[in-house]
XYZ file of C-alpha atoms in Angstrom:
586
model
C 64.566 -26.717 -0.113
C 62.770 -29.972 0.641
C 63.177 -31.834 3.922
C 65.674 -34.328 2.479
C 68.015 -31.598 1.229
C 67.788 -30.070 4.700
C 68.514 -33.488 6.248
C 71.699 -33.779 4.187
C 72.761 -30.209 4.996
C 72.056 -30.739 8.707
C 74.229 -33.872 8.694
C 77.111 -31.882 7.244
C 76.586 -28.925 9.588
C 76.621 -31.228 12.622
C 80.060 -32.436 11.554
C 81.481 -29.073 10.488
C 80.185 -26.271 12.711
C 79.196 -27.770 16.055
C 81.265 -25.882 18.686
C 81.939 -23.115 16.140
C 81.851 -19.555 17.469
C 79.662 -16.848 15.915
C 81.991 -13.888 15.396
C 80.110 -11.841 12.796
C 76.502 -11.272 11.709
C 75.385 -9.478 8.549
C 72.288 -9.212 6.355
C 72.358 -9.044 2.534
C 68.680 -8.016 2.750
C 65.862 -7.889 5.289
C 64.909 -11.554 4.752
C 68.399 -13.057 4.950
C 71.116 -13.499 7.565
C 74.743 -14.576 7.272
C 76.457 -15.897 10.399
C 80.234 -15.591 10.323
C 81.704 -18.622 12.125
C 85.162 -19.442 13.452
C 85.902 -23.150 13.673
C 89.228 -24.974 13.971
C 91.272 -22.067 12.736
C 89.159 -21.353 9.680
C 86.363 -18.926 8.916
C 83.054 -20.159 7.529
C 79.775 -18.418 6.778
C 76.309 -19.849 7.259
C 73.796 -18.322 4.841
C 70.122 -18.330 5.850
C 67.128 -16.947 3.941
C 63.393 -16.958 4.648
C 62.471 -14.938 1.564
C 59.055 -15.925 0.201
C 60.637 -16.613 -3.214
C 63.449 -18.843 -1.971
C 64.424 -20.259 1.402
C 67.826 -21.765 2.038
C 70.472 -22.838 4.527
C 74.042 -23.631 3.498
C 77.694 -22.990 4.259
C 79.509 -20.585 1.990
C 82.959 -19.077 1.653
C 81.656 -16.082 -0.279
C 82.364 -12.717 1.411
C 79.524 -11.323 3.506
C 78.276 -7.763 2.894
C 79.067 -5.198 5.564
C 75.381 -4.476 6.055
C 72.857 -5.176 8.788
C 69.186 -4.414 9.467
C 67.246 -4.331 12.747
C 66.985 -8.096 13.232
C 70.676 -8.522 12.473
C 71.532 -5.870 15.061
C 69.357 -7.725 17.561
C 71.220 -10.971 16.840
C 74.560 -9.183 17.195
C 73.559 -8.018 20.657
C 72.370 -11.443 21.831
C 74.334 -14.202 20.072
C 77.560 -12.670 18.780
C 80.434 -14.669 20.331
C 78.009 -17.496 21.179
C 79.052 -21.111 20.581
C 76.951 -23.549 18.553
C 76.483 -26.534 20.869
C 73.959 -28.617 18.913
C 72.083 -28.700 15.595
C 68.895 -30.734 15.367
C 66.207 -31.470 12.788
C 63.249 -33.899 12.753
C 63.648 -36.245 9.776
C 60.442 -35.262 7.988
C 59.996 -31.664 9.161
C 61.608 -28.558 7.720
C 62.569 -27.107 11.090
C 66.221 -26.780 12.123
C 67.289 -25.676 15.601
C 70.676 -24.320 16.662
C 71.402 -24.487 20.395
C 73.702 -21.610 21.332
C 75.577 -20.804 24.540
C 77.151 -17.461 25.398
C 78.908 -16.283 28.544
C 77.495 -13.234 30.286
C 79.570 -10.598 32.074
C 79.722 -12.800 35.191
C 80.793 -15.896 33.265
C 77.361 -17.531 33.507
C 75.913 -19.443 30.547
C 73.198 -17.714 28.530
C 71.334 -20.306 26.486
C 69.603 -19.425 23.233
C 67.937 -21.415 20.481
C 67.839 -20.174 16.909
C 64.951 -21.836 15.051
C 64.771 -21.869 11.262
C 61.331 -22.783 9.935
C 61.224 -23.326 6.177
C 57.575 -23.286 5.147
C 57.333 -21.314 1.902
C 55.939 -17.823 2.428
C 55.444 -18.587 6.129
C 59.170 -19.247 6.671
C 60.777 -17.615 9.682
C 63.935 -17.297 11.756
C 63.222 -17.097 15.482
C 65.510 -16.504 18.478
C 64.322 -18.145 21.718
C 65.486 -18.119 25.318
C 66.127 -21.820 26.017
C 65.417 -21.576 29.742
C 61.991 -19.930 29.395
C 61.045 -21.015 25.837
C 60.057 -17.382 25.256
C 60.552 -15.721 21.883
C 63.091 -12.897 21.992
C 62.533 -11.767 18.400
C 61.993 -13.087 14.866
C 62.391 -12.003 11.273
C 58.627 -12.254 10.720
C 56.098 -11.381 13.417
C 52.762 -13.228 13.470
C 49.910 -11.730 15.491
C 46.992 -13.553 17.086
C 44.775 -12.060 14.387
C 46.938 -13.627 11.678
C 47.113 -17.039 13.363
C 44.851 -18.433 16.057
C 47.211 -21.400 16.565
C 50.354 -19.540 17.600
C 51.667 -16.020 17.999
C 55.237 -15.197 16.979
C 56.325 -12.014 18.718
C 58.752 -10.974 21.479
C 57.585 -12.344 24.836
C 55.299 -15.031 23.402
C 55.938 -18.688 24.202
C 57.370 -20.576 21.256
C 54.997 -23.173 19.823
C 56.194 -25.351 16.910
C 54.136 -25.330 13.697
C 51.143 -27.719 13.723
C 51.798 -31.260 12.512
C 50.306 -32.188 9.167
C 47.765 -34.987 9.154
C 49.538 -37.154 6.612
C 50.888 -40.666 6.554
C 54.394 -41.102 7.952
C 56.755 -41.802 5.051
C 58.946 -44.216 7.005
C 55.934 -46.298 8.099
C 54.630 -46.978 4.592
C 55.109 -50.531 3.330
C 54.292 -51.956 -0.086
C 50.776 -53.012 0.899
C 49.938 -49.559 2.228
C 51.409 -47.901 -0.854
C 49.329 -50.118 -3.146
C 46.244 -48.984 -1.217
C 47.226 -45.325 -1.719
C 47.554 -45.958 -5.463
C 44.158 -47.681 -5.468
C 42.633 -44.668 -3.692
C 44.094 -42.444 -6.384
C 42.685 -44.593 -9.203
C 39.256 -44.352 -7.597
C 39.534 -40.549 -7.380
C 40.784 -40.323 -10.981
C 37.589 -42.010 -12.190
C 35.472 -39.180 -10.789
C 37.845 -36.246 -11.338
C 39.386 -35.397 -14.708
C 41.887 -33.086 -12.991
C 43.302 -35.791 -10.706
C 47.109 -35.883 -10.690
C 49.112 -38.648 -9.014
C 52.076 -36.599 -7.815
C 49.751 -34.037 -6.209
C 47.759 -36.874 -4.622
C 50.962 -38.339 -3.153
C 51.877 -34.966 -1.603
C 48.436 -34.762 0.009
C 48.702 -38.260 1.492
C 52.390 -38.765 2.388
C 54.284 -36.448 4.730
C 57.663 -35.020 3.733
C 57.277 -35.329 -0.042
C 58.124 -32.331 -2.204
C 56.688 -31.858 -5.721
C 60.084 -32.821 -7.158
C 60.229 -36.184 -5.367
C 56.508 -36.876 -5.823
C 57.017 -36.521 -9.591
C 60.035 -38.821 -9.337
C 57.884 -41.496 -7.688
C 55.095 -41.011 -10.245
C 57.654 -41.389 -13.054
C 55.473 -40.133 -15.897
C 58.333 -40.775 -18.358
C 59.599 -43.904 -16.611
C 58.047 -47.280 -15.812
C 54.576 -46.401 -14.487
C 53.673 -49.802 -13.098
C 52.693 -50.016 -9.428
C 55.729 -52.200 -8.739
C 58.144 -49.710 -10.323
C 56.603 -46.843 -8.380
C 56.959 -48.783 -5.146
C 60.607 -49.472 -5.944
C 61.240 -45.744 -6.352
C 59.452 -44.941 -3.080
C 61.181 -47.754 -1.167
C 64.565 -46.501 -2.398
C 63.696 -43.048 -1.060
C 62.738 -44.560 2.309
C 66.026 -46.489 2.433
C 68.088 -43.362 1.714
C 66.283 -41.417 4.451
C 66.688 -44.189 7.036
C 70.375 -44.664 6.286
C 71.105 -40.973 5.751
C 72.827 -41.963 2.491
C 72.047 -38.748 0.646
C 73.535 -38.006 -2.774
C 73.801 -34.282 -3.620
C 72.289 -33.679 -7.059
C 72.151 -30.392 -8.936
C 70.415 -29.995 -12.297
C 71.110 -26.960 -14.463
C 69.594 -26.120 -17.824
C 71.923 -24.715 -20.453
C 70.653 -21.338 -21.613
C 71.677 -18.748 -24.173
C 75.194 -17.288 -24.200
C 76.421 -20.086 -21.924
C 74.175 -19.060 -19.035
C 72.810 -21.764 -16.764
C 69.338 -21.834 -15.262
C 68.921 -23.792 -11.996
C 66.195 -26.401 -12.382
C 66.433 -28.696 -9.377
C 68.317 -29.338 -6.157
C 67.930 -32.763 -4.590
C 69.506 -35.058 -2.021
C 68.085 -38.024 -3.963
C 69.266 -39.116 -7.449
C 66.696 -38.073 -10.071
C 65.789 -40.123 -13.139
C 62.512 -38.426 -14.070
C 63.343 -34.739 -14.023
C 65.972 -34.395 -16.788
C 63.678 -36.080 -19.340
C 63.315 -34.043 -22.517
C 65.528 -31.163 -21.374
C 69.062 -30.079 -22.193
C 70.352 -30.516 -18.674
C 73.664 -30.583 -16.925
C 73.405 -33.007 -13.986
C 76.059 -32.330 -11.355
C 76.907 -34.344 -8.253
C 78.921 -32.006 -5.984
C 81.021 -33.330 -3.107
C 78.634 -31.967 -0.488
C 75.026 -30.894 -0.130
C 76.202 -27.491 1.079
C 78.236 -26.995 -2.097
C 75.280 -28.053 -4.248
C 72.934 -25.694 -2.389
C 75.385 -22.798 -2.609
C 75.758 -23.188 -6.373
C 72.011 -23.613 -6.916
C 70.896 -20.654 -4.815
C 73.722 -18.367 -5.902
C 72.497 -18.676 -9.495
C 68.816 -18.557 -8.492
C 69.119 -15.528 -6.201
C 71.268 -13.683 -8.729
C 68.598 -14.299 -11.366
C 65.814 -13.195 -9.022
C 67.723 -10.035 -8.080
C 68.399 -9.400 -11.764
C 64.725 -9.809 -12.736
C 63.519 -7.663 -9.825
C 65.956 -4.811 -10.488
C 65.292 -4.962 -14.226
C 61.538 -4.611 -13.639
C 62.201 -1.791 -11.162
C 64.232 0.111 -13.765
C 61.930 -0.608 -16.701
C 58.745 0.619 -15.016
C 59.737 4.311 -14.631
C 61.584 4.206 -17.960
C 58.446 3.048 -19.765
C 56.398 5.759 -18.051
C 58.942 8.480 -18.903
C 59.104 7.313 -22.516
C 55.311 7.407 -22.845
C 55.237 10.906 -21.341
C 58.043 12.140 -23.614
C 56.371 10.694 -26.724
C 53.087 12.346 -25.811
C 54.919 15.631 -25.286
C 56.582 15.296 -28.688
C 53.202 14.707 -30.355
C 51.843 17.839 -28.693
C 54.859 19.910 -29.772
C 54.685 18.588 -33.342
C 51.018 19.581 -33.505
C 51.964 22.989 -32.123
C 54.753 23.281 -34.698
C 52.294 22.427 -37.454
C 50.124 25.307 -36.298
C 53.154 27.592 -36.268
C 53.922 26.565 -39.839
C 50.471 27.950 -40.704
C 51.338 31.370 -39.229
C 52.057 32.872 -42.666
C 48.588 31.789 -43.781
C 47.042 33.838 -40.939
C 49.124 36.877 -41.907
C 48.114 36.542 -45.556
C 44.432 36.177 -44.641
C 44.607 39.285 -42.437
C 46.192 41.299 -45.249
C 43.600 40.120 -47.790
C 40.772 41.123 -45.448
C 42.399 44.555 -44.944
C 42.756 45.011 -48.710
C 39.049 44.256 -49.220
C 37.572 46.199 -46.276
C 35.564 48.398 -48.647
C 33.444 45.444 -49.798
C 33.020 43.697 -46.430
C 30.632 44.431 -43.563
C 29.933 43.295 -40.023
C 27.767 40.181 -39.722
C 29.339 38.315 -42.647
C 30.386 34.675 -42.025
C 33.104 34.686 -44.676
C 34.925 36.887 -47.140
C 35.213 35.786 -50.763
C 38.262 37.623 -52.099
C 40.972 37.344 -54.759
C 44.206 35.796 -53.466
C 46.796 38.212 -54.841
C 49.592 36.044 -53.370
C 48.862 33.027 -55.569
C 50.030 32.719 -59.132
C 46.559 32.137 -60.569
C 44.986 34.780 -58.256
C 42.036 32.499 -57.591
C 39.065 33.406 -55.452
C 39.370 32.086 -51.886
C 37.001 32.099 -48.939
C 38.251 33.385 -45.562
C 36.167 32.552 -42.441
C 34.920 35.613 -40.491
C 33.335 35.988 -37.074
C 30.034 37.838 -37.649
C 30.246 39.418 -34.172
C 33.207 41.539 -35.271
C 33.775 44.145 -37.961
C 35.964 43.232 -40.963
C 38.829 45.314 -39.506
C 38.519 43.488 -36.173
C 38.542 40.138 -37.984
C 41.732 41.185 -39.777
C 43.322 42.124 -36.436
C 42.349 38.723 -35.010
C 44.246 37.002 -37.833
C 47.266 39.272 -37.265
C 47.209 38.460 -33.533
C 47.181 34.713 -34.271
C 50.126 35.243 -36.584
C 52.090 37.236 -33.964
C 51.367 34.753 -31.179
C 52.472 31.784 -33.250
C 55.632 33.537 -34.485
C 56.589 34.489 -30.924
C 56.171 30.878 -29.780
C 58.023 29.351 -32.718
C 61.519 29.703 -31.218
C 60.442 28.299 -27.859
C 58.566 25.447 -29.526
C 61.597 24.548 -31.638
C 63.794 24.548 -28.518
C 61.335 22.432 -26.531
C 60.941 20.010 -29.439
C 64.718 19.638 -29.783
C 65.077 19.047 -26.022
C 62.266 16.471 -26.107
C 63.871 14.672 -29.048
C 67.140 14.544 -27.092
C 65.357 13.199 -24.018
C 63.614 10.535 -26.108
C 66.888 9.473 -27.717
C 68.504 9.179 -24.277
C 65.593 7.265 -22.722
C 65.377 4.861 -25.669
C 69.111 4.230 -25.399
C 68.899 3.605 -21.635
C 65.919 1.313 -22.212
C 67.985 -0.687 -24.700
C 70.897 -1.007 -22.270
C 68.557 -2.143 -19.456
C 66.932 -4.731 -21.736
C 70.360 -5.895 -22.916
C 72.063 -5.984 -19.480
C 73.671 -9.379 -18.956
C 73.854 -9.487 -15.164
C 72.895 -7.804 -11.896
C 76.114 -5.770 -11.795
C 75.363 -4.185 -15.200
C 71.897 -3.215 -13.947
C 73.414 -1.667 -10.809
C 75.639 0.484 -13.001
C 72.646 1.559 -15.075
C 70.627 2.360 -11.955
C 73.448 4.579 -10.685
C 73.587 6.290 -14.080
C 69.819 6.871 -14.144
C 69.850 8.286 -10.610
C 72.737 10.607 -11.488
C 70.823 11.813 -14.560
C 67.767 12.662 -12.411
C 69.084 15.333 -10.001
C 65.610 16.317 -8.826
C 65.205 13.038 -6.999
C 66.340 12.635 -3.418
C 69.950 11.577 -3.076
C 69.342 9.755 0.191
C 71.099 6.430 0.247
C 69.107 3.364 1.174
C 70.833 0.805 3.344
C 69.275 -1.927 1.233
C 71.012 -0.689 -1.925
C 74.715 -1.308 -1.979
C 76.719 0.943 -4.243
C 77.992 -0.880 -7.336
C 81.721 -1.383 -7.319
C 83.812 0.448 -9.878
C 84.465 -1.763 -12.905
C 87.973 -3.099 -13.305
C 87.968 -1.573 -16.783
C 85.254 0.199 -18.759
C 83.878 -0.984 -22.112
C 83.667 -4.370 -23.770
C 86.996 -4.937 -25.503
C 87.714 -6.957 -28.627
C 90.596 -7.488 -31.052
C 89.955 -7.485 -34.802
C 91.403 -9.985 -37.267
C 93.976 -7.333 -38.211
C 95.013 -6.763 -34.589
C 93.117 -3.504 -33.946
C 91.603 -2.932 -30.506
C 87.836 -2.332 -30.632
C 85.957 -0.860 -27.641
C 82.174 -1.062 -27.121
C 80.227 1.095 -24.635
C 77.840 -0.717 -22.271
C 75.733 2.254 -21.158
C 75.056 5.876 -22.044
C 77.730 6.982 -19.560
C 80.255 4.570 -21.055
C 79.313 5.821 -24.527
C 80.184 9.338 -23.353
C 83.415 8.163 -21.746
C 84.399 6.246 -24.864
C 83.631 9.003 -27.363
C 84.538 12.111 -25.361
C 87.438 10.964 -23.179
C 89.006 7.871 -24.734
C 88.779 8.446 -28.488
C 91.476 10.331 -30.398
C 90.749 12.303 -33.605
C 91.954 9.554 -35.988
C 90.135 6.702 -34.232
C 87.133 5.328 -36.129
C 83.741 5.819 -34.480
C 80.738 3.597 -35.352
C 77.065 3.427 -34.371
C 73.957 1.706 -35.681
C 71.988 4.051 -37.948
C 68.847 5.636 -36.439
C 68.455 3.240 -33.498
C 69.618 3.045 -29.854
C 72.850 1.186 -29.271
C 76.472 1.209 -28.163
C 79.165 3.556 -29.385
C 81.950 1.487 -30.960
C 85.526 2.690 -31.416
C 88.374 1.282 -33.505
C 91.621 2.457 -31.940
C 93.743 3.766 -34.799
C 96.635 4.995 -32.695
C 99.222 4.324 -35.399
C 97.144 6.458 -37.796
C 96.808 3.773 -40.427
C 94.729 5.328 -43.189
C 92.438 3.774 -44.053
C 91.629 1.170 -41.379
C 91.526 -2.283 -43.064
C 88.139 -3.147 -44.536
C 87.950 -6.407 -42.553
C 88.422 -4.564 -39.247
C 85.835 -1.977 -40.292
C 83.256 -4.663 -41.071
C 83.959 -6.550 -37.848
C 83.502 -3.370 -35.803
C 80.322 -2.520 -37.728
C 78.954 -5.996 -36.967
C 79.639 -5.340 -33.272
C 77.846 -1.975 -33.471
C 74.844 -3.713 -35.048
C 74.927 -6.550 -32.512
C 75.082 -4.234 -29.491
C 72.028 -2.276 -30.616
C 68.262 -2.559 -30.641
C 68.477 -3.953 -34.191
C 70.402 -7.057 -33.077
C 67.734 -9.437 -34.359
C 67.363 -7.736 -37.742
C 68.712 -9.376 -40.885
C 71.033 -6.683 -42.213
C 71.634 -3.387 -40.448
C 72.983 -0.012 -41.563
C 75.915 1.186 -39.454
C 77.466 4.640 -39.804
C 81.194 5.207 -39.352
C 83.502 8.206 -39.383
C 86.667 9.584 -37.813
C 86.205 10.722 -34.235
C 87.073 14.300 -35.250
C 83.691 14.525 -37.001
C 81.758 13.544 -33.860
C 80.828 16.191 -31.303
C 78.595 16.380 -28.265
C 76.075 19.258 -28.009
C 76.460 21.321 -24.860
C 74.051 20.248 -22.130
C 72.831 17.177 -24.027
C 71.999 13.897 -22.218
C 74.670 11.181 -21.799
C 75.478 9.309 -24.994
C 74.006 11.882 -27.391
C 76.329 13.136 -30.155
C 76.107 14.875 -33.522
C 77.943 13.392 -36.513
C 78.976 15.985 -39.096
C 79.861 13.576 -41.895
C 79.814 9.803 -42.163
C 79.693 6.774 -44.426
C 77.424 3.744 -44.163
C 78.030 -0.001 -44.097
C 75.333 -2.678 -44.229
C 76.282 -5.684 -42.089
C 74.840 -8.688 -40.253
C 74.747 -8.192 -36.447
C 77.222 -10.561 -34.797
C 79.880 -10.649 -32.095
C 82.393 -13.232 -33.260
C 85.600 -11.472 -32.244
C 87.849 -12.513 -29.377
C 87.178 -10.529 -26.204
C 90.187 -9.082 -24.397
């Protein structure tokens, strides 16, 4: 949030929440606070964040989570039921103060000041005693070792951030601006990396990169006069407080929107060359809420996705290495009969062998041509002892064959499950889907601690499981969205005559055509549409044509003790289709 967005929001807050009462305090996470306010018979919520990735302040009507951390508990104790008496902000600084008054048990006024400092990764929310100017507590503590200028900790005197030694925006006239441009041209002659918008930020206070680029106007008129006109218009808007909420969203895949810019000043430069949706909401608070709701959701999505993918990738690598080891072991076991045969051939030829020989050249009576073969011997042992060594190798390998086969089968099952979960995590469309997958992964790992973290809210139960579509012939088609949903779809929802589909030899969703009227066969068009869905909701989505298997549910069974989503298909047919999801969702 730049200072001009904060100016516009502060203007609106002064009109809407002055004299409002703080009746609830919660924290979505350790870097954010939501103040529940009661004003003129209606409930509002003021969202505040000092997260290093995004800092914001805006009014919202979204429900607040019933969650609070230590700082939130501290605020509840001190300012719950306090009244907001004043909201102030210097025009070109990103510091907002809320003057609060609360009655003590004797009816005396307790005066507090809540200070929001938005300064990138140094942002903070600080509660101060107005009478003493002493800090009561803050979201971020700053020690004297971390900053020699000011200490932010309980009991320390509050000192505002140091002023930046830049030119005052409102004092710049055309002559002074022309001199700044001339200074830049002089620097550009000696530095190939010189950049005008960065130079403007260094020289003029209050400018954000977004507005500095707007003044530079790389894709607009770049004359000195045109640049001055853009700067003078910015100065006029700030002086008059005539802010115009502007929100720019980029249209992404599958109708998703990516937030690109939030501004209190109309932007001509930024949308150049991009597929943008420029919105002008009724208020700056509404613009900020929409912008940061999308941004925070995306950040939470990316963070959780990375958190889930990291252990998945490690487990997959470990399982693949284990499979390689077991396959090598199985290959040795497959050679067990060779050891037995070599031991028997040595025993048959004991009369012509002696201790100290490195090999035995004997006739292989087990081969059709009875050719001469050479069997390695250990010269330290007698021929009979060498034969026994081969028999022992044979016995050891045969004894381990059953266990190796079982371990290999279990490892293959684990790999299939992990690859399927990895696909669902990669394909998850939103934060809620990832929450469901996290819960599934935690449930499938019973050895891990089941302690609940206060920072992780439990995902709500879905209104209905599965993606649901209707075929051209009117058949309902269900698609699983996770391994657990695949199990639920195939084991609990499907009836024997329903048609079950899955991409061939790749991770993906179970797909079910509901054939409740027992129409035999299901129309070919419906079958192909469902197969296209099975191909689309699989790891082979971006392939040209994909093989999809289909069969009646009665031929699909789940092995006892197998991981979620794993089934065995006794008989099936195959369709080759193009992955696509063109059906109408229910």
